[in-house]
mmCIF file of C-alpha atoms and ligand atoms in Angstrom:
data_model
loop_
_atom_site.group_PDB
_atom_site.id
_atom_site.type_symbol
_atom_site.label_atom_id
_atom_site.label_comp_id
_atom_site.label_asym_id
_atom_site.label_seq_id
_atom_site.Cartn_x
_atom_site.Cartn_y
_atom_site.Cartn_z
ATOM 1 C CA UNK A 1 -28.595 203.727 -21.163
ATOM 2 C CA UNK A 2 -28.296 203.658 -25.225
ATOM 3 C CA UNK A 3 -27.070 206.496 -27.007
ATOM 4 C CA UNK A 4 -30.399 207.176 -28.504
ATOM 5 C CA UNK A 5 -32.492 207.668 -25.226
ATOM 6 C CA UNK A 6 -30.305 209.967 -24.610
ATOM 7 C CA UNK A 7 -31.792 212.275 -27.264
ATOM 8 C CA UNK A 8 -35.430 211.971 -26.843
ATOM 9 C CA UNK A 9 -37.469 214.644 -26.151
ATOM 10 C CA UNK A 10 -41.100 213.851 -24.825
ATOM 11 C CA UNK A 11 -43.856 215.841 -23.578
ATOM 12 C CA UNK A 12 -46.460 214.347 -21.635
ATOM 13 C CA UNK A 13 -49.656 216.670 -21.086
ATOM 14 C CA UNK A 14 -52.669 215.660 -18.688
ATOM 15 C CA UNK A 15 -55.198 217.355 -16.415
ATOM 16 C CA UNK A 16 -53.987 217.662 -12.822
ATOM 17 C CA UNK A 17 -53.887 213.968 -11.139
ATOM 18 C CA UNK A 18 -53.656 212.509 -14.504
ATOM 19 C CA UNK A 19 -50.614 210.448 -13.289
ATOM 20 C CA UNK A 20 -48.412 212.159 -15.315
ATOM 21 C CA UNK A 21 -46.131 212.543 -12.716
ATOM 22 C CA UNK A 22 -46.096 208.787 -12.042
ATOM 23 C CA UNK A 23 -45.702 208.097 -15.511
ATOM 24 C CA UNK A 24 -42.881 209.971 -16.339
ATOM 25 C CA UNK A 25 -41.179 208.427 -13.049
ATOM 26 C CA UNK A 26 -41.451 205.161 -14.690
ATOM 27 C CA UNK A 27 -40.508 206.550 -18.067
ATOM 28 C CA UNK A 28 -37.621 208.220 -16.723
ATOM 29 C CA UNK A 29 -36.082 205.006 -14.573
ATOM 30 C CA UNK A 30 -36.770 202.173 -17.427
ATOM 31 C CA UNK A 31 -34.868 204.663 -20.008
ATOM 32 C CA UNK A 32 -32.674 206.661 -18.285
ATOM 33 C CA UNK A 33 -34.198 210.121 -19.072
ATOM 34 C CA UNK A 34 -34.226 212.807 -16.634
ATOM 35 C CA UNK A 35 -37.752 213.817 -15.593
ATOM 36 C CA UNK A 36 -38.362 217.773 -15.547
ATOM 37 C CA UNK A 37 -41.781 218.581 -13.333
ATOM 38 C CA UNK A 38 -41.987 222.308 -13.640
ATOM 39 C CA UNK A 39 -44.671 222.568 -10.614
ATOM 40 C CA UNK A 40 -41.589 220.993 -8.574
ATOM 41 C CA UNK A 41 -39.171 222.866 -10.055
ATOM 42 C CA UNK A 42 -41.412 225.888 -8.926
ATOM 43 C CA UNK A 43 -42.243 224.192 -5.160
ATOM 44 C CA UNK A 44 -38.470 223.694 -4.386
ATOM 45 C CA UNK A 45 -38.463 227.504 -5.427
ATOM 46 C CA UNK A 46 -41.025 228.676 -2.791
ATOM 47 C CA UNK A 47 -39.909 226.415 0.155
ATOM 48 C CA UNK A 48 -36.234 227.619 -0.324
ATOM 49 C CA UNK A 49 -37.721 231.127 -0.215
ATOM 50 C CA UNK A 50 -35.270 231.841 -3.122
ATOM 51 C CA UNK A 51 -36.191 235.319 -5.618
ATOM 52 C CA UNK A 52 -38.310 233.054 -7.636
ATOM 53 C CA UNK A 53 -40.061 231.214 -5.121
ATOM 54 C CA UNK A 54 -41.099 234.395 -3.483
ATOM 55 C CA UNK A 55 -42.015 236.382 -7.452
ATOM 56 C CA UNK A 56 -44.217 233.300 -7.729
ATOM 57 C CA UNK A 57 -45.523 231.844 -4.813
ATOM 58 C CA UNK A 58 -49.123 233.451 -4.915
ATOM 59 C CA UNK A 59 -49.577 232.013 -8.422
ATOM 60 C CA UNK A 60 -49.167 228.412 -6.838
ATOM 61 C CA UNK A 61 -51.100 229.090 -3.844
ATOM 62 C CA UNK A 62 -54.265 230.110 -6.251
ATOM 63 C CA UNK A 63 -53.265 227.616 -8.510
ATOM 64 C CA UNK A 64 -53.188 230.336 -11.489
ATOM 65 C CA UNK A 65 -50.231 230.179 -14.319
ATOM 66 C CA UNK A 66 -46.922 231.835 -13.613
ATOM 67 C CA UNK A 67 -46.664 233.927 -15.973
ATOM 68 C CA UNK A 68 -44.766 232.460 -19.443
ATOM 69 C CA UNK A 69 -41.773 234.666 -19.783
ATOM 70 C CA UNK A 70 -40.654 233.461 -16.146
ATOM 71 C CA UNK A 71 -41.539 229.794 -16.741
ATOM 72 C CA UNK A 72 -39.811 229.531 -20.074
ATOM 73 C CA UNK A 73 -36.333 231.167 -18.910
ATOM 74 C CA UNK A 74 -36.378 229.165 -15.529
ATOM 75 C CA UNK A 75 -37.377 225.443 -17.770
ATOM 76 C CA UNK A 76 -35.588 226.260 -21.167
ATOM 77 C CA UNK A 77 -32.584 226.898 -18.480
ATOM 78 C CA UNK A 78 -32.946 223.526 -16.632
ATOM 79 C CA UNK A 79 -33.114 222.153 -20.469
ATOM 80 C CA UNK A 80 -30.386 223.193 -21.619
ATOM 81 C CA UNK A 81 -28.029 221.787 -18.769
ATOM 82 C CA UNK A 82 -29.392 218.186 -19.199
ATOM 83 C CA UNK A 83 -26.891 216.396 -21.147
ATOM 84 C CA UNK A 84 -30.030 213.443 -21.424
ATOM 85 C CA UNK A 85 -32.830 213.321 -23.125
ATOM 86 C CA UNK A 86 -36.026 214.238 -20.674
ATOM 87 C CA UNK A 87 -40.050 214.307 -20.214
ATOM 88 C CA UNK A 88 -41.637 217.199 -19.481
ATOM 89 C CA UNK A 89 -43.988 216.984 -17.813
ATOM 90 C CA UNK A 90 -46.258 220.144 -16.560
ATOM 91 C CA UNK A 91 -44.696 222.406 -18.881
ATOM 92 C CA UNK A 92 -45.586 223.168 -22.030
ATOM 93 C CA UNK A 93 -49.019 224.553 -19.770
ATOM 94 C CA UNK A 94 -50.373 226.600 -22.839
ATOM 95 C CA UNK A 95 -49.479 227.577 -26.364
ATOM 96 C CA UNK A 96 -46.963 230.278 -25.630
ATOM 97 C CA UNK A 97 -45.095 227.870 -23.941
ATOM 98 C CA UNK A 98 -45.602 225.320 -26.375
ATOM 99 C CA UNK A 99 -44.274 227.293 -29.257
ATOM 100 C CA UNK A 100 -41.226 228.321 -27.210
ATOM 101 C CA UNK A 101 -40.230 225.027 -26.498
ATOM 102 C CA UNK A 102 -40.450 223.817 -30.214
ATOM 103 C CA UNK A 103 -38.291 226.754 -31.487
ATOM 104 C CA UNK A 104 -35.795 225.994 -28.851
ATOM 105 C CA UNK A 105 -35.665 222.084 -28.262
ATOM 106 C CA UNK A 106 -38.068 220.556 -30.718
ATOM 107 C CA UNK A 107 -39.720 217.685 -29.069
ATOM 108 C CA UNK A 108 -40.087 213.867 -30.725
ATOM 109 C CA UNK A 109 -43.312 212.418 -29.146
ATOM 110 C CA UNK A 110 -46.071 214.436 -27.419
ATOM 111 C CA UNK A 111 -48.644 212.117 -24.745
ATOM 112 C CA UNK A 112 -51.793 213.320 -23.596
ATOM 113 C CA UNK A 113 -53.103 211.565 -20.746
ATOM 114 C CA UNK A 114 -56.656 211.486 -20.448
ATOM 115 C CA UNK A 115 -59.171 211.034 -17.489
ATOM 116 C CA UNK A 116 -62.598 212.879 -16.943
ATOM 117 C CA UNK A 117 -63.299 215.586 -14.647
ATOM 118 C CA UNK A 118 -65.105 213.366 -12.666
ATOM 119 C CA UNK A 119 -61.962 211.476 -11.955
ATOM 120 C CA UNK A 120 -59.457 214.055 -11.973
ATOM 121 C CA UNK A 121 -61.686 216.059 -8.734
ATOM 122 C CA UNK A 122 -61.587 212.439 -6.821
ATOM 123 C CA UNK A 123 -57.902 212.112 -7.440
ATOM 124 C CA UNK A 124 -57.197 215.402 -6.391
ATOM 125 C CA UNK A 125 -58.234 215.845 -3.548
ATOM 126 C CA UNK A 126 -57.432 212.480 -1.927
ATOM 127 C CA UNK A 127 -53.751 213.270 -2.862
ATOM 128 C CA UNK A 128 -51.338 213.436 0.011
ATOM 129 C CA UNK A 129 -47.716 214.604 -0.221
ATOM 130 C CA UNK A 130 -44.914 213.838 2.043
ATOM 131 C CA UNK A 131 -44.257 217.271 3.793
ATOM 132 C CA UNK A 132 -40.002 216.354 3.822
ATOM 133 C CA UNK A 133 -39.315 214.353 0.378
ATOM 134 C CA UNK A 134 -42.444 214.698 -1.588
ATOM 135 C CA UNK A 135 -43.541 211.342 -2.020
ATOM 136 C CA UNK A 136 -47.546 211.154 -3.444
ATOM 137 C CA UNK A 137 -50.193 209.166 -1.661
ATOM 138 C CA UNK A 138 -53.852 208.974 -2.069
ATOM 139 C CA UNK A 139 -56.243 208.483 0.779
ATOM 140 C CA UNK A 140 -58.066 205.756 -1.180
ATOM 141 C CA UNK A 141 -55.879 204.444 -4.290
ATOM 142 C CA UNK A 142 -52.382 204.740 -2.561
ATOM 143 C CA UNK A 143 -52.845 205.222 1.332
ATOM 144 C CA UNK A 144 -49.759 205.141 3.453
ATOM 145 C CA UNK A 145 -48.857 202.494 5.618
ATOM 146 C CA UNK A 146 -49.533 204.437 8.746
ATOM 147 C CA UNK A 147 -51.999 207.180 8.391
ATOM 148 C CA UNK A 148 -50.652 210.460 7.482
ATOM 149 C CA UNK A 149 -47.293 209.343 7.646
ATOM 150 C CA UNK A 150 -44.891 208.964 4.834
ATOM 151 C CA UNK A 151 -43.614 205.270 4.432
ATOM 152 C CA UNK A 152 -40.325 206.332 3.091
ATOM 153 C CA UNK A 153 -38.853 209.070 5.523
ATOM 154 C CA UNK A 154 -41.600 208.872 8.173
ATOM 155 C CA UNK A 155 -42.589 212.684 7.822
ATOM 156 C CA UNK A 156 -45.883 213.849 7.782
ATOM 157 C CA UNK A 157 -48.719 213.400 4.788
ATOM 158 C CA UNK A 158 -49.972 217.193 4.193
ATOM 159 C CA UNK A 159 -52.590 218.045 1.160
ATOM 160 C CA UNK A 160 -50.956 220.720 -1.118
ATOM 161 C CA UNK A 161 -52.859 223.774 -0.828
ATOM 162 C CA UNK A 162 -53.911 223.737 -4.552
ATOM 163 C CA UNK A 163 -55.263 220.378 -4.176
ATOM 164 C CA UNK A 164 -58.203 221.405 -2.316
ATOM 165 C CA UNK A 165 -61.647 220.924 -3.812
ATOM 166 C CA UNK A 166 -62.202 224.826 -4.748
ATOM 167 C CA UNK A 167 -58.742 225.760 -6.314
ATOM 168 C CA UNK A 168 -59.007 222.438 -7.602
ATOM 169 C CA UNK A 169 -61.458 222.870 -9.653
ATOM 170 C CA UNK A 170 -60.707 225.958 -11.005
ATOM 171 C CA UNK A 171 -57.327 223.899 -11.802
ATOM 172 C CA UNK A 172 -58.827 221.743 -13.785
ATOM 173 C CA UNK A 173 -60.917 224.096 -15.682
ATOM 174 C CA UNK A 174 -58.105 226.584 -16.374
ATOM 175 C CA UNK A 175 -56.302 223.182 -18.015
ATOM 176 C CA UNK A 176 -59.024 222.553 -20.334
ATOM 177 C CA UNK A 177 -59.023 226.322 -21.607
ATOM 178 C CA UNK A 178 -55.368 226.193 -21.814
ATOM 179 C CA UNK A 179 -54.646 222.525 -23.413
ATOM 180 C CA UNK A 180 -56.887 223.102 -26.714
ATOM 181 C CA UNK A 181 -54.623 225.478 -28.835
ATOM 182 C CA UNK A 182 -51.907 223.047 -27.736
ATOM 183 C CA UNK A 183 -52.997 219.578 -28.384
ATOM 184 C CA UNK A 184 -53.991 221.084 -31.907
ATOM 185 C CA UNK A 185 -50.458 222.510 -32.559
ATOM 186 C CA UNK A 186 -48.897 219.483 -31.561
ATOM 187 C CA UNK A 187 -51.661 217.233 -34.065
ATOM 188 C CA UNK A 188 -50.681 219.677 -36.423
ATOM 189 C CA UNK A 189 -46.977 218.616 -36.038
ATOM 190 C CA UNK A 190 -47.946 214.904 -36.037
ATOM 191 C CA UNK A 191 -46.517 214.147 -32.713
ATOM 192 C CA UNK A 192 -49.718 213.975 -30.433
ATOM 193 C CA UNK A 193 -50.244 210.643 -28.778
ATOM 194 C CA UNK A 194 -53.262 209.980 -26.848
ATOM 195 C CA UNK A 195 -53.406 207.574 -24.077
ATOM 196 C CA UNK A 196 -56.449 206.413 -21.653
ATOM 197 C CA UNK A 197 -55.728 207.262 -18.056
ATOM 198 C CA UNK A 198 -58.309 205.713 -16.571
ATOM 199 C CA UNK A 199 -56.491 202.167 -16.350
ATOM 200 C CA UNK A 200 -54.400 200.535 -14.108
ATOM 201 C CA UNK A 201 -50.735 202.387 -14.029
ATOM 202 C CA UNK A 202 -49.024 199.198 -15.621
ATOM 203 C CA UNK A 203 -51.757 199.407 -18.073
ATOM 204 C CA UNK A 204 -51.295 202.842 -18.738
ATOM 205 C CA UNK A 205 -47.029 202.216 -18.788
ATOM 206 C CA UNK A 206 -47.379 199.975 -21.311
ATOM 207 C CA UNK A 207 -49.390 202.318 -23.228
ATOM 208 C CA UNK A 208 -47.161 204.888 -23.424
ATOM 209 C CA UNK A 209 -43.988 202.267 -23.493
ATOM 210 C CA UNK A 210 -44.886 201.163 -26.882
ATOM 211 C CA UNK A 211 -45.016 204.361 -28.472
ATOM 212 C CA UNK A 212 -42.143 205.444 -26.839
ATOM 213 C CA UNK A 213 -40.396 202.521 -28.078
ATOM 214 C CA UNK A 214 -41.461 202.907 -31.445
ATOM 215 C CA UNK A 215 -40.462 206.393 -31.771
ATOM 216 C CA UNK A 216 -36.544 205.285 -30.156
ATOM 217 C CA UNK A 217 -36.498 202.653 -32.593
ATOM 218 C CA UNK A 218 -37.190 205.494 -35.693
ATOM 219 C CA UNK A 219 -34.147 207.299 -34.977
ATOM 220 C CA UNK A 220 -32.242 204.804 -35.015
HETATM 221 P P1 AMP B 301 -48.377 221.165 -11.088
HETATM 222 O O1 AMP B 301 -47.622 220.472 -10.011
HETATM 223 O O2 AMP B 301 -47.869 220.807 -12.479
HETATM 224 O O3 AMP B 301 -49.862 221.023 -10.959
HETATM 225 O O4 AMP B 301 -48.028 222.737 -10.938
HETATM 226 C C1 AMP B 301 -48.335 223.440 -9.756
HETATM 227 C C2 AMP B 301 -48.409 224.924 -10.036
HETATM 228 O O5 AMP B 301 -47.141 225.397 -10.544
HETATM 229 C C3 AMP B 301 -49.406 225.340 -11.096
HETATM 230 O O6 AMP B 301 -50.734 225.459 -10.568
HETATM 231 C C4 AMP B 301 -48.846 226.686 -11.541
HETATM 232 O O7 AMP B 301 -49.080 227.687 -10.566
HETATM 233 C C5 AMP B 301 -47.346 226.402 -11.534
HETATM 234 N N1 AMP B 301 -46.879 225.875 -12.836
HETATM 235 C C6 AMP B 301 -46.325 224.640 -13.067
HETATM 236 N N2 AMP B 301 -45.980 224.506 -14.352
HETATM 237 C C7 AMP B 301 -46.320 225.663 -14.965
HETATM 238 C C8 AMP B 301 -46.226 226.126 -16.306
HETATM 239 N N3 AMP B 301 -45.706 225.370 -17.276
HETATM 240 N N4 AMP B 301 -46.687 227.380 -16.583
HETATM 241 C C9 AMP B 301 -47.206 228.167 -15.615
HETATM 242 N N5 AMP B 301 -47.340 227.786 -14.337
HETATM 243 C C10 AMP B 301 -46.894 226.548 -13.999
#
């Protein structure tokens, strides 16, 4: 890993199903950053039955927003004890946030991911997740080997209660109210990015690879 991977900061924002998620795996393997996924970070919270997971685990279940002051101790917290650089990805979730984050660890590059509705619903709710180590399938794009059973640890393939069609929706809605103010701060600060989801995942790695790049070779 170079020395100046180590220091980047990105963000990448995109409706539920976007492939974030995906993205930032890749991101984080070809460069060494560590990937921060707040709605894991707040998963592992509610399965361990911890304080947290319990002050928070209706929010997830409805698919509403925990509320900011919670989500930016429990992130700026897991920020701070990275010694990497990272993506972000699921948190900033609305300006609040967003301004919070920038005071405390500005960010270099900011990526939206975009994909329509249309898309985003049929993504959703095909998704499968590996009930033991949290692997994501998709009934259609990514089916398992075996149905509903995970390839890697053989456990079984559940659909996250927020990924059904109803809180879904209201998932995706409550992302386009949220993302405006956000996507215009971050214009504002010259370091929005926009990138077409709706292509292949190499396609869309690529994408986002050569503005990464760019940006690694700048601060140099
Ligand atoms: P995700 O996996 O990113 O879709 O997040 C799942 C759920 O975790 C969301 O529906 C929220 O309830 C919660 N969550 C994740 N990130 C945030 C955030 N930055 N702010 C508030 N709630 C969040």
């Amino acid at each position: 890993m170079s020395k100046n991977s180590k220091k980047l900061r990105i963000v990448l924002l995109g409706a539920p199903s976007s492939g974030k998620g995906t993205q930032a795996e890749l991101l984080s393997q070809k460069l060494g950053l560590k990937h921060l996924a707040s709605g894991d970070v707040f998963r592992q919270e509610v399965k361990k039955k911890s304080e947290l997971g319990k002050a928070i685990e209706d929010y997830l279940k409805k698919g509403k927003l925990v509320p900011d002051e919670l989500v930016n101790k429990v992130i700026i917290s897991k920020i701070r004890k990275t010694k990497k650089g990272i993506i972000l990805d699921g948190y900033p979730r609305d300006l609040t946030q967003a301004k919070f984050l920038e005071k405390n660890f500005p960010t270099d590059l900011v990526l939206e991911i975009k994909i329509s509705n249309k898309e985003a619903l049929k993504r959703i709710t095909g998704r499968r997740v590996c009930s033991y180590c949290g692997a994501v399938y998709h009934l259609k794009y990514k089916p398992p080997k075996k149905k509903g059973i995970c390839d890697i640890c053989g456990h079984k393939l559940v659909q996250r209660d927020d990924d059904r069609r109803g809180i879904a929706e209201k998932r995706l809605k409550l992302y386009h109210q949220t993302i405006k103010p956000i996507i215009k701060f971050y214009k504002r600060k010259d370091k929005l990015f926009i990138i077409n989801g709706e292509q292949s995942i190499k396609k869309v790695f690529q994408d986002i690879l050569k503005i990464v790049l760019r940006k690694k070779d700048e601060k140099k």
